[in-house]
Tab-separated table of C-alpha atoms in Angstrom:
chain	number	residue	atom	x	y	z
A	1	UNK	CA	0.000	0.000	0.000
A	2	UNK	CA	2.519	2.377	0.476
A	3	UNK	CA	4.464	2.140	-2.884
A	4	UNK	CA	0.844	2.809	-4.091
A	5	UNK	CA	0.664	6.033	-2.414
A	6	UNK	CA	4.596	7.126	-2.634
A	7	UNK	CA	3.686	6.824	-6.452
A	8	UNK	CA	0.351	9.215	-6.432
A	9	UNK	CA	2.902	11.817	-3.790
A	10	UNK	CA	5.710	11.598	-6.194
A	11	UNK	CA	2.720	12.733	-9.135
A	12	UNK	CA	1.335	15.320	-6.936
A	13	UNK	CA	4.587	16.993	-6.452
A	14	UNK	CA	5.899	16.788	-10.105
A	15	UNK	CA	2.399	18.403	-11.196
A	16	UNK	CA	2.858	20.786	-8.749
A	17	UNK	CA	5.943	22.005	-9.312
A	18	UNK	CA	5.704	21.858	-13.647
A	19	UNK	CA	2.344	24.124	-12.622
A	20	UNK	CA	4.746	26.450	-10.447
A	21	UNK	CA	7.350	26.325	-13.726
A	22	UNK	CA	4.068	27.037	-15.929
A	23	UNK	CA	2.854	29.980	-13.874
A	24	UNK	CA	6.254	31.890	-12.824
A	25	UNK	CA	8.769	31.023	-16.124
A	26	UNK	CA	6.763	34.293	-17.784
A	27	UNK	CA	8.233	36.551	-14.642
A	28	UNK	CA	11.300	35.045	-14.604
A	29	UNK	CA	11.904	35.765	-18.043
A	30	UNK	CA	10.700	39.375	-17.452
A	31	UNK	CA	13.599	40.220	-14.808
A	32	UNK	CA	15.725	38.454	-16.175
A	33	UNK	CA	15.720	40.468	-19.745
A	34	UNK	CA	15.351	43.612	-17.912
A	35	UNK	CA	18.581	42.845	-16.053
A	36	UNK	CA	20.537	41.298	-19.339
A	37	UNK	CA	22.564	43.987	-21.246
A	38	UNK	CA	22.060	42.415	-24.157
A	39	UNK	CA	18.247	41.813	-23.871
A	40	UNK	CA	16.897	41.807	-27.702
A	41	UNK	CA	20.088	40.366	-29.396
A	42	UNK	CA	19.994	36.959	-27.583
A	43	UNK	CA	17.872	34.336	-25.482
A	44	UNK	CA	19.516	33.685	-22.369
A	45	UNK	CA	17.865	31.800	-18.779
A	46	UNK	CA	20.438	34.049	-17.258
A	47	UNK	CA	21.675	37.666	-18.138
A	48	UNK	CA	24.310	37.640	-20.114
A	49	UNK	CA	25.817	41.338	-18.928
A	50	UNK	CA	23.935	41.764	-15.672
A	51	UNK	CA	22.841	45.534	-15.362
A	52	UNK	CA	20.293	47.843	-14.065
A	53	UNK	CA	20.766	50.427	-16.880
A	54	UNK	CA	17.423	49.505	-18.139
A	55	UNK	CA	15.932	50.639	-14.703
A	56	UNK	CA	17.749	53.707	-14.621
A	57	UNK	CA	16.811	54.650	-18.396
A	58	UNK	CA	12.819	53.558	-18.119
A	59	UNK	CA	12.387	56.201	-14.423
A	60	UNK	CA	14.470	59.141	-15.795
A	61	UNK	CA	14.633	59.252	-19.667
A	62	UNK	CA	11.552	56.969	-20.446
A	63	UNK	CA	9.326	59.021	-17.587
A	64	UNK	CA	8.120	56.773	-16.351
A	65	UNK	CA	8.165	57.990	-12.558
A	66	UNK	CA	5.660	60.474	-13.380
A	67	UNK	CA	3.748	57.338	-14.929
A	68	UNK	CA	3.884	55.599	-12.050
A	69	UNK	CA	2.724	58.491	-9.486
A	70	UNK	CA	-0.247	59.370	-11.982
A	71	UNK	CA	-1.215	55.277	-11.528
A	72	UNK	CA	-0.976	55.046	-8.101
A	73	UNK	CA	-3.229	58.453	-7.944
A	74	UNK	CA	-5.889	56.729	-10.006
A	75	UNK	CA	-5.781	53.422	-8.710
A	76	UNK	CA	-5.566	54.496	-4.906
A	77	UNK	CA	-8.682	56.735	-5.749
A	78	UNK	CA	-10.748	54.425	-7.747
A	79	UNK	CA	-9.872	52.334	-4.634
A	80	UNK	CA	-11.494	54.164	-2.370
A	81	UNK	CA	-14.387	55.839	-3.738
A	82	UNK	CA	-15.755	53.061	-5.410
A	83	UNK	CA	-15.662	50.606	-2.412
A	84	UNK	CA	-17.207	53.604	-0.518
A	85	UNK	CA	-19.711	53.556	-2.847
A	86	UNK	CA	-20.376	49.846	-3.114
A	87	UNK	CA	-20.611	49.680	0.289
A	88	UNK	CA	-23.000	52.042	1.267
A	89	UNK	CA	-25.132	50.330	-2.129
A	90	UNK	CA	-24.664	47.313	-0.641
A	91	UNK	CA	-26.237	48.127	2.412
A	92	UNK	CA	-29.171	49.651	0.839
A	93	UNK	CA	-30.185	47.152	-1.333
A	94	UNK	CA	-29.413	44.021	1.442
A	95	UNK	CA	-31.025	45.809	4.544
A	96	UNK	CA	-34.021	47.958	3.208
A	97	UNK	CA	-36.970	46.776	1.309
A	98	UNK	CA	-37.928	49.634	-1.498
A	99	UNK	CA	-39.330	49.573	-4.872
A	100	UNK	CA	-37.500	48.213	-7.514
A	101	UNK	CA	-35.117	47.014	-5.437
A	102	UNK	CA	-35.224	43.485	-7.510
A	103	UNK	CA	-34.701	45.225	-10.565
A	104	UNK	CA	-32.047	47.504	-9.813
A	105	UNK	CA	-29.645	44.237	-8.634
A	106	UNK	CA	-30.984	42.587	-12.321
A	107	UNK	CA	-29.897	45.642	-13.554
A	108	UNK	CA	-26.670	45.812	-11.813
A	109	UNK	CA	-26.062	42.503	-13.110
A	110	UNK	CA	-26.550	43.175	-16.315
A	111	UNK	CA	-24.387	46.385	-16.642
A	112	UNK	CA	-21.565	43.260	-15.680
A	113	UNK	CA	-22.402	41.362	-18.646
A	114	UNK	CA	-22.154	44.149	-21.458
A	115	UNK	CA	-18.190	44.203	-23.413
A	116	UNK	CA	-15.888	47.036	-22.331
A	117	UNK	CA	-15.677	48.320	-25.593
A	118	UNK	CA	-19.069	48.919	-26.038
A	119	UNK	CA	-18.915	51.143	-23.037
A	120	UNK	CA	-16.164	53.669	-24.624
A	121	UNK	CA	-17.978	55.841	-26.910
A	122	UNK	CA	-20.581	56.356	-24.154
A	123	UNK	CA	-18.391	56.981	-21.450
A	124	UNK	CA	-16.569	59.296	-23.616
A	125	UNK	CA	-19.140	61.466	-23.970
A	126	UNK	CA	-19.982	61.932	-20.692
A	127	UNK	CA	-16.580	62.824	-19.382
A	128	UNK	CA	-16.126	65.093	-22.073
A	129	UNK	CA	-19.685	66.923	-20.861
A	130	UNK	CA	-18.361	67.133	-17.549
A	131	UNK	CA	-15.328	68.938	-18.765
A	132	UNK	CA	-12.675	66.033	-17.548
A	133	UNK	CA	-11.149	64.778	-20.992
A	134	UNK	CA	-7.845	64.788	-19.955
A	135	UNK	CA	-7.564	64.764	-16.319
A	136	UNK	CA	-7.066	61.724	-14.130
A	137	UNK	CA	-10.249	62.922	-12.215
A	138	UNK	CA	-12.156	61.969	-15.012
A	139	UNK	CA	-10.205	58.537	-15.314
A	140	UNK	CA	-10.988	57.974	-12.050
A	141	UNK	CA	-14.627	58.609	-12.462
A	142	UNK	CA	-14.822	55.869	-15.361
A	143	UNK	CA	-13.248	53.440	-13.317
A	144	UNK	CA	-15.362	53.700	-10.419
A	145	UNK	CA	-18.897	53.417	-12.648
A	146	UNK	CA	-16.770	50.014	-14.017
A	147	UNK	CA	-15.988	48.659	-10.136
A	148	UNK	CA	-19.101	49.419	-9.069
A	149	UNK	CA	-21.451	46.839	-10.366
A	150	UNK	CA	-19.103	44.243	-9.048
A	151	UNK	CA	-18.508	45.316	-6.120
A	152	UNK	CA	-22.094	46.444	-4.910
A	153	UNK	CA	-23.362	42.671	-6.427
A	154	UNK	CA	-20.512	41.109	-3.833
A	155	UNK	CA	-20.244	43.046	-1.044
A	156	UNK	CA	-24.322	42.715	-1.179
A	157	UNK	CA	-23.663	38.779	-0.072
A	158	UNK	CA	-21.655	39.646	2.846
A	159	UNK	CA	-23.850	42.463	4.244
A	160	UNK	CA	-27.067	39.864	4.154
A	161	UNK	CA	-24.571	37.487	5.882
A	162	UNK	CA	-24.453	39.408	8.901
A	163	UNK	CA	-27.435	38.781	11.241
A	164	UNK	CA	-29.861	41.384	11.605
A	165	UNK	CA	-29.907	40.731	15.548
A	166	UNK	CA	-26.409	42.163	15.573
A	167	UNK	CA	-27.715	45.643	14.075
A	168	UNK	CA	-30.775	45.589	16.875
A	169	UNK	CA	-28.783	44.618	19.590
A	170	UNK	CA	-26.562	47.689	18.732
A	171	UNK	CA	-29.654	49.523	18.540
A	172	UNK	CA	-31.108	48.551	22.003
A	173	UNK	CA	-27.474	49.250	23.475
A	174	UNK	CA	-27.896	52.957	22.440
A	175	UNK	CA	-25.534	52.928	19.604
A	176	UNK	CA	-26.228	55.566	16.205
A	177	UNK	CA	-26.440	54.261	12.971
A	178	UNK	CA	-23.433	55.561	12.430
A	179	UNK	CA	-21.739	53.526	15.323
A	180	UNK	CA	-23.292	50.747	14.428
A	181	UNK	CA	-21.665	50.995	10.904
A	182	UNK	CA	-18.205	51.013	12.137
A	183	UNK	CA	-18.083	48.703	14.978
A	184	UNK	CA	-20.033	45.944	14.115
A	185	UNK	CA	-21.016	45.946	10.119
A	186	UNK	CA	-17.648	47.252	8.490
A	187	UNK	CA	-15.924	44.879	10.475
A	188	UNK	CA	-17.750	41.763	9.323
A	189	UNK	CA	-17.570	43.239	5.873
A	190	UNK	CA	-14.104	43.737	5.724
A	191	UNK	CA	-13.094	40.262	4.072
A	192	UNK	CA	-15.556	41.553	1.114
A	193	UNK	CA	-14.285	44.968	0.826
A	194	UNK	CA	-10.561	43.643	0.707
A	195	UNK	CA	-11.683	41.683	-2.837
A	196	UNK	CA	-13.404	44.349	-4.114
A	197	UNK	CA	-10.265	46.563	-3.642
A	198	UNK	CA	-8.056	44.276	-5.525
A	199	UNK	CA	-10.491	44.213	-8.479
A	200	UNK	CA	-10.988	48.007	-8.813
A	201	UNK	CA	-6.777	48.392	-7.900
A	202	UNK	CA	-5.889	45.577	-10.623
A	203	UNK	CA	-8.543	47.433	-12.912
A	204	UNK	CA	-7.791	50.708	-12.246
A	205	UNK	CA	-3.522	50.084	-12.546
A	206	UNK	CA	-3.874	47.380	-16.271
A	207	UNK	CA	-6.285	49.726	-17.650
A	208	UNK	CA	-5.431	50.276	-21.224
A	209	UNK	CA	-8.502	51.589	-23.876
A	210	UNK	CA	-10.165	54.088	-21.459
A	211	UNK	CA	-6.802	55.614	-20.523
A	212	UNK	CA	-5.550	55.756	-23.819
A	213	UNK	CA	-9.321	57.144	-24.836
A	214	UNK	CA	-9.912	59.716	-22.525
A	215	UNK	CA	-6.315	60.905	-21.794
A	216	UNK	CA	-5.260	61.903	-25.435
A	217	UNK	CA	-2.247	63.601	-25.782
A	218	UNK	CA	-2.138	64.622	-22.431
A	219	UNK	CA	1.207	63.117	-21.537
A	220	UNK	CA	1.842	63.996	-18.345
A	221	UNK	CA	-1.360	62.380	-17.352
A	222	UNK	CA	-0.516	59.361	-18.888
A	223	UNK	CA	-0.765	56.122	-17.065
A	224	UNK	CA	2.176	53.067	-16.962
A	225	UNK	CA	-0.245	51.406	-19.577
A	226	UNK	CA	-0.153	53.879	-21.983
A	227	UNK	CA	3.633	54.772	-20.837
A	228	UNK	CA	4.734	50.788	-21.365
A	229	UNK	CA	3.619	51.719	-25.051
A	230	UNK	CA	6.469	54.428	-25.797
A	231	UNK	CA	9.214	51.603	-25.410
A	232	UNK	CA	7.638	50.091	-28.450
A	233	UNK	CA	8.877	51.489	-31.808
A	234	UNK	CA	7.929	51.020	-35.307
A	235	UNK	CA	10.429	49.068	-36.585
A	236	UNK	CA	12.152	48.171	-33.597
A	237	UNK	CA	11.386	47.615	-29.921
A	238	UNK	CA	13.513	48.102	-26.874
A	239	UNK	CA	13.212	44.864	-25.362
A	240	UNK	CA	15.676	45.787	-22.067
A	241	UNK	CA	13.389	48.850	-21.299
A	242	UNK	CA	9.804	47.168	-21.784
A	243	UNK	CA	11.048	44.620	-19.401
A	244	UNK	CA	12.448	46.828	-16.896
A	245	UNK	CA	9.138	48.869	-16.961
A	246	UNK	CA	6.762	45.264	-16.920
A	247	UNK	CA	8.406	43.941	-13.837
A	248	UNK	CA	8.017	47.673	-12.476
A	249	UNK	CA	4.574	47.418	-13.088
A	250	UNK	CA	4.239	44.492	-11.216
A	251	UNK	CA	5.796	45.809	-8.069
A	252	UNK	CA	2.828	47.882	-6.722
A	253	UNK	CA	0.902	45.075	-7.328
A	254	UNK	CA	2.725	43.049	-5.682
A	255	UNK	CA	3.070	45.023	-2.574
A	256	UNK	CA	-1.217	45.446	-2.928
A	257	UNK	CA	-1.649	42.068	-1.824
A	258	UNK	CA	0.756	41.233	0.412
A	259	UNK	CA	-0.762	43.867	2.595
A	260	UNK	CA	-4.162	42.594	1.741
A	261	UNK	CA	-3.845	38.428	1.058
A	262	UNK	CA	-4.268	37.818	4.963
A	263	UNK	CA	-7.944	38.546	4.092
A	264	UNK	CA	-8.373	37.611	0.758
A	265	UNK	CA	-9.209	34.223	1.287
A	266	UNK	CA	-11.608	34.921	3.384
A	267	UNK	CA	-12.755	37.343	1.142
A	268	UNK	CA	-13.617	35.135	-1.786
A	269	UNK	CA	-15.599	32.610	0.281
A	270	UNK	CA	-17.500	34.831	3.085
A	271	UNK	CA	-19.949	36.355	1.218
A	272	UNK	CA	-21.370	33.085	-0.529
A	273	UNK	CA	-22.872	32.098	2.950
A	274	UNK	CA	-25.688	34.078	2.024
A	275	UNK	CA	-27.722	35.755	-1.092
């Protein structure tokens, strides 16, 4: 019996660990060719003339600190407005009974289902009536009306988790509304609120069409999206500084959830307890 399971073991950990060679091999590659000196003119599963030139070119000459600041600005503030928002949406349409109320979570649904692209035009109006073509206010505004119906349709689970004898109890204790909010429903809602924020922060930072849409020539509001894009020539490509900016890229991202992951499981699981 126990060659039996040494066998399946041995299997398991071989899958595993070609899955972990499937899944990281892509990032490897990416620091490794924004470390190699000669990154374009040769393949190499180690850099051939170790150097952080690339680095150094890509934040002063390629601009793409500024690129990086304007990112952080939008992503940090789609963040937090639109899991605000969500929030207090989700508590409306989980706690109190009003007309329509089926039909505006049908219709939040919905908005989920219809293609990006078919929201530019649209959305492109509108900013450019409120006088924010251009601007990373305007940005931001676009990707909070994209988080939103996502995150009101799953934080909406975890606010009809919690019990409504939790809320009255508060009540009959003498606590506000507004107590009530922040020491016993925002707690129990956090797990929700910390996948919500990696979905608008991973939307808001990989962002390409709207940025590219709405921004223009506006270059010092450009995003590391649109930024990434200068590296890229028309007959050539500089394959050292497109590197150096991707695994750049992925550092803030990176940083997002590690501060975050301790609730993220939780996160993803929580609010199915209860529709």
């Amino acid at each position: 019996m126990s060659r039996p399971r040494t066998a399946t073991q041995v299997g398991k950990g071989v899958a595993v660990a070609l899955l972990l060679l499937f899944t990281l091999f892509p990032a490897y590659w990416m620091l490794v060719s924004a470390l190699d000196g000669k990154a374009g003119r040769g393949s190499s599963f180690v850099p051939a003339e170790p150097t952080l030139e690339h680095f150094e070119f890509v934040l002063t000459d390629g601009g793409f600190d500024v690129f990086l600041r304007n990112s952080l600005l939008v992503a940090l503030g789609t963040v937090l407005v639109s899991s605000l928002l969500a929030l207090l949406a989700s508590v409306a349409v989980a706690r109190f009974r009003f007309r329509l109320r089926t039909q505006v979570l049908m219709l939040v649904l919905i908005v989920q289902m219809v293609p990006l692209e078919a929201l530019v035009i649209p959305l492109f109006v509108q900013v450019r009536n409120l006088d924010l073509l251009g601007t990373l206010t305007g940005l931001v505004v676009v990707y909070v009306a994209l988080a939103l119906p996502f995150g009101i349709w799953m934080l909406r689970g975890f606010v009809a988790a919690v019990p409504v004898e939790l809320e009255e109890a508060a009540y009959l204790d003498g606590a506000t509304w507004g107590r009530m909010f922040r020491s016993i429903l925002l707690p129990l809602v956090a797990p929700g609120l910390v996948a919500t924020s990696i979905f608008s922060f991973i939307t808001a930072w990989n962002e390409f069409v709207f940025a590219m849409t709405l921004l223009g020539g506006e270059t010092q509001n450009y995003t590391v999206a649109i930024g990434l894009r200068s590296f890229f020539g028309q007959h050539s490509n500089d394959w050292g500084a497109i590197m150096a900016a991707s695994t750049i890229i992925t550092v803030p991202v990176m940083i997002f959830f590690i501060l975050v992951q301790r609730r993220l499981a939780s996160g993803l699981t929580s609010g199915a307890v209860k529709g």
